[in-house]
């Protein structure tokens, strides 16, 4: 397939769920190669959104029901930004209309649900699906991935930290039938980033618990072992202080050197690295995306892949894997044992 040029028709999007999804809608309303056609939310008032004028300001039509939006609008792709338990019928409707899907993390509530969702997606084998693991699309993370394939050599030992502020999570996150905890719902970003950098994980050990009286674990210290022999320790959960703006940090010791990613607002923007024999470190920085634009690079990749006819990444396998690790962390916390993934 030839590479599309600027005159090729844009990818027509609908966005379902206007909590975090409102950020996607805003990004898509100006993203080259994309056109925001419609948005949907069952209860926009609860999100503080006056639906019709809000949608019109983005050049889109407003719907309440996402299924109706899929049935009535001419779309190529849909952003599914509703909590994981509410997606089955949306994915089914999208598949039946031949739409591509940009799917919010987490992929599923738990392993059984991940299997159900996998079987559902399997009914639509040609359907392009991308998980919104937006951290791996940040330029600093992409550059680190490149360095691991180049002068730094493979990652051996990692220390990583990404902990949300304590009062940042919607209440459904703590419901075992909807979000199933902050590790599944948010630390999954770090789990995916580690898999992107280190490959296939094979075993988990974990300590932590519910320190602030949350219904499920709200702070975890996790050790992950990878098929390559690499090891990672990470802290996750929701114990942070708002004023520190969710600092993000990841140190990796590699075959030929060392690198450190840092940032804030739940994103990585700065990278320092050196090979074992270099006299001075390299320092590279990228401006962090603006408020609500954390997924802009991921969406740009999705649009570019659809226009080029290639598979967007990460696909749903990465989503299934992150759920599997999150559930293994829970099992390791409960049993105190090492849990195979
Ligand atoms: N990638 C990220 O960094 C990031 C950040 C925040 C949230 N998220 C993910 O986005 C998803 C949504 O989270 P949220 O915080 O926006 O939740 P939310 O509860 O604030 O919003 C979800 C919205 O979806 C709507 N909805 C549900 N079913 C619908 C349907 N069939 N049709 C139309 N609207 C429907 C609800 O009315 C609600 O307004 C979650 O999976 C969450 O993990 C990702």
GROMACS .gro file of C-alpha atoms and ligand atoms in nm:
model
  385
    1UNK     CA    1   0.000   0.000   0.000
    2UNK     CA    2   0.136   0.347  -0.086
    3UNK     CA    3   0.199   0.605   0.185
    4UNK     CA    4  -0.094   0.845   0.204
    5UNK     CA    5  -0.025   1.208   0.121
    6UNK     CA    6  -0.174   1.520   0.273
    7UNK     CA    7  -0.465   1.512   0.028
    8UNK     CA    8  -0.579   1.159   0.124
    9UNK     CA    9  -0.906   1.160   0.316
   10UNK     CA   10  -0.867   1.193   0.692
   11UNK     CA   11  -0.955   0.911   0.932
   12UNK     CA   12  -1.307   0.984   1.062
   13UNK     CA   13  -1.330   0.941   1.440
   14UNK     CA   14  -1.596   0.902   1.701
   15UNK     CA   15  -1.507   0.922   2.071
   16UNK     CA   16  -1.712   0.736   2.333
   17UNK     CA   17  -1.684   0.845   2.695
   18UNK     CA   18  -1.606   1.209   2.773
   19UNK     CA   19  -1.424   1.177   3.103
   20UNK     CA   20  -1.065   1.129   2.991
   21UNK     CA   21  -1.206   1.082   2.639
   22UNK     CA   22  -1.269   1.456   2.614
   23UNK     CA   23  -0.889   1.495   2.591
   24UNK     CA   24  -0.882   1.256   2.294
   25UNK     CA   25  -1.167   1.446   2.130
   26UNK     CA   26  -0.980   1.775   2.162
   27UNK     CA   27  -0.657   1.625   2.026
   28UNK     CA   28  -0.839   1.461   1.733
   29UNK     CA   29  -1.020   1.785   1.645
   30UNK     CA   30  -0.686   1.935   1.534
   31UNK     CA   31  -0.469   1.630   1.456
   32UNK     CA   32  -0.345   1.621   1.094
   33UNK     CA   33  -0.485   1.320   0.910
   34UNK     CA   34  -0.781   1.286   1.148
   35UNK     CA   35  -1.131   1.432   1.157
   36UNK     CA   36  -1.343   1.430   1.470
   37UNK     CA   37  -1.695   1.349   1.347
   38UNK     CA   38  -1.886   1.274   1.667
   39UNK     CA   39  -1.859   1.225   2.043
   40UNK     CA   40  -2.085   1.033   2.281
   41UNK     CA   41  -2.146   1.017   2.652
   42UNK     CA   42  -2.444   0.868   2.835
   43UNK     CA   43  -2.428   1.138   3.100
   44UNK     CA   44  -2.234   1.440   2.974
   45UNK     CA   45  -2.385   1.663   3.246
   46UNK     CA   46  -2.209   1.452   3.509
   47UNK     CA   47  -1.886   1.539   3.327
   48UNK     CA   48  -1.978   1.910   3.332
   49UNK     CA   49  -2.032   1.904   2.954
   50UNK     CA   50  -2.314   2.080   2.771
   51UNK     CA   51  -2.310   1.822   2.492
   52UNK     CA   52  -2.427   1.992   2.170
   53UNK     CA   53  -2.236   2.322   2.201
   54UNK     CA   54  -1.931   2.142   2.341
   55UNK     CA   55  -1.924   1.900   2.047
   56UNK     CA   56  -1.996   2.178   1.797
   57UNK     CA   57  -1.696   2.376   1.924
   58UNK     CA   58  -1.483   2.080   1.818
   59UNK     CA   59  -1.661   2.058   1.480
   60UNK     CA   60  -1.841   1.738   1.585
   61UNK     CA   61  -2.191   1.611   1.658
   62UNK     CA   62  -2.290   1.503   2.008
   63UNK     CA   63  -2.464   1.177   2.101
   64UNK     CA   64  -2.559   1.029   2.434
   65UNK     CA   65  -2.538   0.663   2.342
   66UNK     CA   66  -2.211   0.541   2.194
   67UNK     CA   67  -2.389   0.252   2.018
   68UNK     CA   68  -2.619   0.494   1.846
   69UNK     CA   69  -2.323   0.708   1.743
   70UNK     CA   70  -2.159   0.402   1.583
   71UNK     CA   71  -2.485   0.311   1.404
   72UNK     CA   72  -2.564   0.658   1.273
   73UNK     CA   73  -2.232   0.822   1.190
   74UNK     CA   74  -1.995   0.754   0.900
   75UNK     CA   75  -1.678   0.660   1.087
   76UNK     CA   76  -1.350   0.483   1.025
   77UNK     CA   77  -1.238   0.454   1.387
   78UNK     CA   78  -1.368   0.484   1.738
   79UNK     CA   79  -1.194   0.583   2.062
   80UNK     CA   80  -1.331   0.371   2.347
   81UNK     CA   81  -1.276   0.573   2.666
   82UNK     CA   82  -1.531   0.411   2.895
   83UNK     CA   83  -1.434   0.200   3.198
   84UNK     CA   84  -1.332  -0.158   3.109
   85UNK     CA   85  -1.653  -0.326   3.225
   86UNK     CA   86  -1.865  -0.111   2.989
   87UNK     CA   87  -1.699  -0.197   2.657
   88UNK     CA   88  -1.836  -0.527   2.531
   89UNK     CA   89  -2.128  -0.394   2.324
   90UNK     CA   90  -1.927  -0.098   2.199
   91UNK     CA   91  -1.647  -0.322   2.068
   92UNK     CA   92  -1.903  -0.557   1.913
   93UNK     CA   93  -2.080  -0.269   1.736
   94UNK     CA   94  -1.748  -0.126   1.616
   95UNK     CA   95  -1.644  -0.467   1.481
   96UNK     CA   96  -1.972  -0.515   1.300
   97UNK     CA   97  -1.927  -0.177   1.129
   98UNK     CA   98  -1.564  -0.252   1.039
   99UNK     CA   99  -1.419   0.027   1.254
  100UNK     CA  100  -1.069   0.048   1.395
  101UNK     CA  101  -1.052   0.080   1.776
  102UNK     CA  102  -0.830   0.294   1.996
  103UNK     CA  103  -0.887   0.134   2.336
  104UNK     CA  104  -0.820   0.290   2.672
  105UNK     CA  105  -0.623   0.092   2.924
  106UNK     CA  106  -0.680  -0.129   3.112
  107UNK     CA  107  -0.775  -0.390   2.852
  108UNK     CA  108  -1.000  -0.570   3.099
  109UNK     CA  109  -1.112  -0.598   3.460
  110UNK     CA  110  -0.924  -0.924   3.527
  111UNK     CA  111  -0.786  -1.231   3.349
  112UNK     CA  112  -1.127  -1.392   3.290
  113UNK     CA  113  -1.259  -1.068   3.143
  114UNK     CA  114  -0.944  -1.036   2.931
  115UNK     CA  115  -1.019  -1.379   2.787
  116UNK     CA  116  -1.377  -1.278   2.710
  117UNK     CA  117  -1.263  -0.956   2.543
  118UNK     CA  118  -0.999  -1.145   2.346
  119UNK     CA  119  -1.263  -1.388   2.218
  120UNK     CA  120  -1.478  -1.091   2.122
  121UNK     CA  121  -1.196  -0.919   1.932
  122UNK     CA  122  -1.114  -1.253   1.764
  123UNK     CA  123  -1.453  -1.234   1.593
  124UNK     CA  124  -1.317  -0.936   1.397
  125UNK     CA  125  -0.973  -1.055   1.284
  126UNK     CA  126  -0.899  -0.764   1.049
  127UNK     CA  127  -0.991  -0.499   1.305
  128UNK     CA  128  -0.697  -0.265   1.382
  129UNK     CA  129  -0.681  -0.226   1.762
  130UNK     CA  130  -0.441  -0.010   1.959
  131UNK     CA  131  -0.410   0.006   2.338
  132UNK     CA  132  -0.361   0.354   2.478
  133UNK     CA  133  -0.037   0.280   2.660
  134UNK     CA  134   0.061   0.635   2.588
  135UNK     CA  135   0.387   0.643   2.790
  136UNK     CA  136   0.573   0.424   2.540
  137UNK     CA  137   0.492   0.680   2.269
  138UNK     CA  138   0.651   0.969   2.457
  139UNK     CA  139   0.967   1.075   2.267
  140UNK     CA  140   1.191   1.020   2.573
  141UNK     CA  141   1.073   0.658   2.607
  142UNK     CA  142   1.101   0.597   2.232
  143UNK     CA  143   1.457   0.731   2.240
  144UNK     CA  144   1.549   0.505   2.532
  145UNK     CA  145   1.405   0.206   2.342
  146UNK     CA  146   1.626   0.304   2.046
  147UNK     CA  147   1.935   0.329   2.270
  148UNK     CA  148   1.873  -0.018   2.412
  149UNK     CA  149   1.878  -0.148   2.054
  150UNK     CA  150   2.195   0.057   1.993
  151UNK     CA  151   2.487   0.180   2.205
  152UNK     CA  152   2.345   0.095   2.549
  153UNK     CA  153   2.265  -0.266   2.470
  154UNK     CA  154   1.987  -0.459   2.639
  155UNK     CA  155   1.835  -0.356   2.971
  156UNK     CA  156   1.948  -0.570   3.266
  157UNK     CA  157   1.821  -0.413   3.589
  158UNK     CA  158   1.553  -0.141   3.622
  159UNK     CA  159   1.420   0.069   3.906
  160UNK     CA  160   1.098   0.256   3.826
  161UNK     CA  161   0.851   0.475   4.012
  162UNK     CA  162   0.509   0.602   3.903
  163UNK     CA  163   0.260   0.661   4.183
  164UNK     CA  164  -0.059   0.865   4.137
  165UNK     CA  165  -0.167   1.126   4.389
  166UNK     CA  166  -0.388   0.975   4.656
  167UNK     CA  167  -0.718   1.136   4.558
  168UNK     CA  168  -0.691   1.122   4.179
  169UNK     CA  169  -0.878   0.803   4.095
  170UNK     CA  170  -1.243   0.779   3.994
  171UNK     CA  171  -1.438   0.564   4.241
  172UNK     CA  172  -1.504   0.283   3.990
  173UNK     CA  173  -1.131   0.213   3.992
  174UNK     CA  174  -1.172   0.047   4.334
  175UNK     CA  175  -1.466  -0.171   4.230
  176UNK     CA  176  -1.348  -0.529   4.160
  177UNK     CA  177  -1.608  -0.559   3.882
  178UNK     CA  178  -1.512  -0.236   3.699
  179UNK     CA  179  -1.153  -0.112   3.738
  180UNK     CA  180  -1.028  -0.373   3.984
  181UNK     CA  181  -0.773  -0.154   4.156
  182UNK     CA  182  -0.514   0.110   4.092
  183UNK     CA  183  -0.245  -0.135   3.980
  184UNK     CA  184  -0.468  -0.267   3.701
  185UNK     CA  185  -0.601   0.077   3.619
  186UNK     CA  186  -0.295   0.298   3.646
  187UNK     CA  187   0.029   0.122   3.736
  188UNK     CA  188  -0.043  -0.073   3.416
  189UNK     CA  189   0.124   0.218   3.232
  190UNK     CA  190   0.451   0.136   3.404
  191UNK     CA  191   0.401  -0.239   3.358
  192UNK     CA  192   0.358  -0.183   2.985
  193UNK     CA  193   0.659   0.051   2.965
  194UNK     CA  194   0.875  -0.213   3.136
  195UNK     CA  195   0.757  -0.482   2.892
  196UNK     CA  196   0.830  -0.245   2.603
  197UNK     CA  197   1.186  -0.197   2.735
  198UNK     CA  198   1.266  -0.544   2.872
  199UNK     CA  199   1.047  -0.790   2.679
  200UNK     CA  200   0.843  -1.078   2.813
  201UNK     CA  201   0.790  -1.092   3.192
  202UNK     CA  202   0.790  -1.435   3.357
  203UNK     CA  203   0.745  -1.391   3.733
  204UNK     CA  204   0.633  -1.141   3.998
  205UNK     CA  205   0.697  -1.085   4.367
  206UNK     CA  206   0.512  -0.810   4.551
  207UNK     CA  207   0.466  -0.644   4.888
  208UNK     CA  208   0.231  -0.363   4.988
  209UNK     CA  209  -0.137  -0.329   5.059
  210UNK     CA  210  -0.414  -0.084   5.135
  211UNK     CA  211  -0.231   0.176   5.343
  212UNK     CA  212  -0.493   0.452   5.325
  213UNK     CA  213  -0.797   0.230   5.380
  214UNK     CA  214  -0.867   0.196   5.006
  215UNK     CA  215  -1.090  -0.102   4.918
  216UNK     CA  216  -0.796  -0.262   4.732
  217UNK     CA  217  -0.417  -0.224   4.744
  218UNK     CA  218  -0.312   0.140   4.705
  219UNK     CA  219   0.065   0.105   4.736
  220UNK     CA  220   0.286  -0.171   4.597
  221UNK     CA  221   0.655  -0.254   4.566
  222UNK     CA  222   0.695  -0.512   4.291
  223UNK     CA  223   0.981  -0.718   4.154
  224UNK     CA  224   0.948  -0.848   3.800
  225UNK     CA  225   1.167  -1.109   3.632
  226UNK     CA  226   1.187  -1.119   3.251
  227UNK     CA  227   1.251  -1.405   3.009
  228UNK     CA  228   1.580  -1.237   2.908
  229UNK     CA  229   1.700  -1.262   3.270
  230UNK     CA  230   1.644  -0.887   3.326
  231UNK     CA  231   1.494  -0.773   3.657
  232UNK     CA  232   1.284  -0.468   3.748
  233UNK     CA  233   1.169  -0.323   4.076
  234UNK     CA  234   0.887  -0.074   4.071
  235UNK     CA  235   0.664   0.126   4.299
  236UNK     CA  236   0.303   0.187   4.198
  237UNK     CA  237  -0.034   0.278   4.338
  238UNK     CA  238  -0.197   0.599   4.458
  239UNK     CA  239  -0.013   0.728   4.763
  240UNK     CA  240   0.142   1.042   4.609
  241UNK     CA  241   0.101   1.407   4.711
  242UNK     CA  242  -0.066   1.638   4.455
  243UNK     CA  243   0.193   1.912   4.506
  244UNK     CA  244   0.471   1.691   4.369
  245UNK     CA  245   0.282   1.652   4.036
  246UNK     CA  246   0.325   1.276   3.993
  247UNK     CA  247   0.699   1.259   3.940
  248UNK     CA  248   0.803   0.977   3.708
  249UNK     CA  249   1.141   0.804   3.722
  250UNK     CA  250   1.300   0.503   3.558
  251UNK     CA  251   1.666   0.400   3.587
  252UNK     CA  252   1.799   0.126   3.365
  253UNK     CA  253   2.138  -0.043   3.391
  254UNK     CA  254   2.225  -0.198   3.058
  255UNK     CA  255   2.480  -0.429   2.894
  256UNK     CA  256   2.698  -0.131   2.795
  257UNK     CA  257   2.592   0.157   3.020
  258UNK     CA  258   2.315   0.327   3.212
  259UNK     CA  259   2.019   0.560   3.151
  260UNK     CA  260   1.769   0.751   3.357
  261UNK     CA  261   1.429   0.883   3.252
  262UNK     CA  262   1.260   1.147   3.463
  263UNK     CA  263   0.959   1.373   3.437
  264UNK     CA  264   0.642   1.482   3.609
  265UNK     CA  265   0.266   1.494   3.554
  266UNK     CA  266   0.277   1.118   3.496
  267UNK     CA  267   0.510   1.154   3.194
  268UNK     CA  268   0.876   1.114   3.110
  269UNK     CA  269   1.048   1.407   2.938
  270UNK     CA  270   1.418   1.398   3.027
  271UNK     CA  271   1.673   1.133   2.948
  272UNK     CA  272   2.035   1.111   3.060
  273UNK     CA  273   2.251   0.826   2.949
  274UNK     CA  274   2.609   0.715   2.914
  275UNK     CA  275   2.796   0.411   2.795
  276UNK     CA  276   3.038   0.255   3.043
  277UNK     CA  277   3.339   0.412   2.869
  278UNK     CA  278   3.204   0.764   2.801
  279UNK     CA  279   3.354   1.055   2.996
  280UNK     CA  280   3.036   1.264   3.011
  281UNK     CA  281   2.667   1.177   3.006
  282UNK     CA  282   2.435   1.271   2.720
  283UNK     CA  283   2.135   1.477   2.827
  284UNK     CA  284   1.826   1.494   2.606
  285UNK     CA  285   1.494   1.665   2.686
  286UNK     CA  286   1.155   1.694   2.525
  287UNK     CA  287   0.879   1.933   2.634
  288UNK     CA  288   0.605   1.740   2.811
  289UNK     CA  289   0.270   1.742   2.632
  290UNK     CA  290   0.023   2.000   2.763
  291UNK     CA  291  -0.254   1.920   3.006
  292UNK     CA  292  -0.480   1.652   2.862
  293UNK     CA  293  -0.242   1.577   2.574
  294UNK     CA  294  -0.065   1.278   2.725
  295UNK     CA  295  -0.206   1.052   2.450
  296UNK     CA  296  -0.146   1.290   2.158
  297UNK     CA  297   0.162   1.101   2.032
  298UNK     CA  298  -0.018   0.767   2.067
  299UNK     CA  299  -0.316   0.900   1.870
  300UNK     CA  300  -0.082   1.042   1.604
  301UNK     CA  301   0.076   0.697   1.571
  302UNK     CA  302  -0.269   0.534   1.544
  303UNK     CA  303  -0.375   0.773   1.268
  304UNK     CA  304  -0.046   0.731   1.079
  305UNK     CA  305  -0.072   0.350   1.101
  306UNK     CA  306  -0.433   0.346   0.978
  307UNK     CA  307  -0.345   0.576   0.690
  308UNK     CA  308  -0.043   0.362   0.597
  309UNK     CA  309  -0.239   0.037   0.633
  310UNK     CA  310   0.003  -0.095   0.897
  311UNK     CA  311  -0.078  -0.241   1.240
  312UNK     CA  312  -0.079   0.018   1.519
  313UNK     CA  313   0.119  -0.071   1.831
  314UNK     CA  314   0.086  -0.167   2.104
  315UNK     CA  315  -0.200  -0.395   2.012
  316UNK     CA  316  -0.439  -0.583   2.236
  317UNK     CA  317  -0.178  -0.844   2.338
  318UNK     CA  318  -0.001  -0.572   2.536
  319UNK     CA  319  -0.330  -0.498   2.708
  320UNK     CA  320  -0.388  -0.864   2.798
  321UNK     CA  321  -0.031  -0.889   2.930
  322UNK     CA  322  -0.061  -0.582   3.153
  323UNK     CA  323  -0.382  -0.724   3.306
  324UNK     CA  324  -0.207  -1.056   3.361
  325UNK     CA  325   0.081  -0.886   3.544
  326UNK     CA  326  -0.156  -0.672   3.753
  327UNK     CA  327  -0.347  -0.985   3.858
  328UNK     CA  328  -0.018  -1.162   3.934
  329UNK     CA  329   0.079  -0.868   4.158
  330UNK     CA  330  -0.251  -0.912   4.348
  331UNK     CA  331  -0.189  -1.288   4.378
  332UNK     CA  332   0.168  -1.229   4.498
  333UNK     CA  333   0.047  -0.975   4.757
  334UNK     CA  334  -0.209  -1.221   4.887
  335UNK     CA  335   0.013  -1.530   4.896
  336UNK     CA  336   0.354  -1.376   4.962
  337UNK     CA  337   0.486  -1.620   4.701
  338UNK     CA  338   0.649  -1.569   4.364
  339UNK     CA  339   0.378  -1.584   4.098
  340UNK     CA  340   0.446  -1.698   3.742
  341UNK     CA  341   0.302  -1.486   3.465
  342LIG     N1  342  -0.436   0.677   2.915
  342LIG     C1  343  -0.449   0.748   3.026
  342LIG     O1  344  -0.355   0.811   3.072
  342LIG     C2  345  -0.584   0.753   3.096
  342LIG     C3  346  -0.615   0.855   3.185
  342LIG     C4  347  -0.741   0.854   3.246
  342LIG     C5  348  -0.833   0.753   3.218
  342LIG     N2  349  -0.798   0.653   3.131
  342LIG     C6  350  -0.891   0.542   3.102
  342LIG     O2  351  -1.005   0.591   3.033
  342LIG     C7  352  -1.119   0.512   3.065
  342LIG     C8  353  -1.229   0.605   3.116
  342LIG     O3  354  -1.185   0.665   3.237
  342LIG     P1  355  -1.248   0.802   3.289
  342LIG     O4  356  -1.164   0.845   3.402
  342LIG     O5  357  -1.271   0.895   3.177
  342LIG     O6  358  -1.389   0.748   3.344
  342LIG     P2  359  -1.518   0.834   3.375
  342LIG     O7  360  -1.605   0.747   3.459
  342LIG     O8  361  -1.482   0.971   3.424
  342LIG     O9  362  -1.586   0.857   3.231
  342LIG     C9  363  -1.639   0.752   3.154
  342LIG    C10  364  -1.757   0.807   3.077
  342LIG    O10  365  -1.804   0.706   2.986
  342LIG    C11  366  -1.944   0.723   2.971
  342LIG     N3  367  -2.002   0.600   2.912
  342LIG    C12  368  -2.002   0.475   2.963
  342LIG     N4  369  -2.063   0.389   2.877
  342LIG    C13  370  -2.101   0.462   2.769
  342LIG    C14  371  -2.169   0.433   2.646
  342LIG     N5  372  -2.211   0.309   2.615
  342LIG     N6  373  -2.193   0.535   2.558
  342LIG    C15  374  -2.153   0.661   2.588
  342LIG     N7  375  -2.089   0.694   2.703
  342LIG    C16  376  -2.063   0.596   2.792
  342LIG    C17  377  -1.991   0.756   3.111
  342LIG    O11  378  -2.116   0.825   3.107
  342LIG    C18  379  -1.878   0.844   3.164
  342LIG    O12  380  -1.905   0.983   3.147
  342LIG    C19  381  -1.073   0.413   3.172
  342LIG    O13  382  -1.047   0.289   3.114
  342LIG    C20  383  -0.947   0.475   3.227
  342LIG    O14  384  -0.856   0.381   3.279
  342LIG    C21  385  -0.678   0.653   3.069
   0.00000   0.00000   0.00000
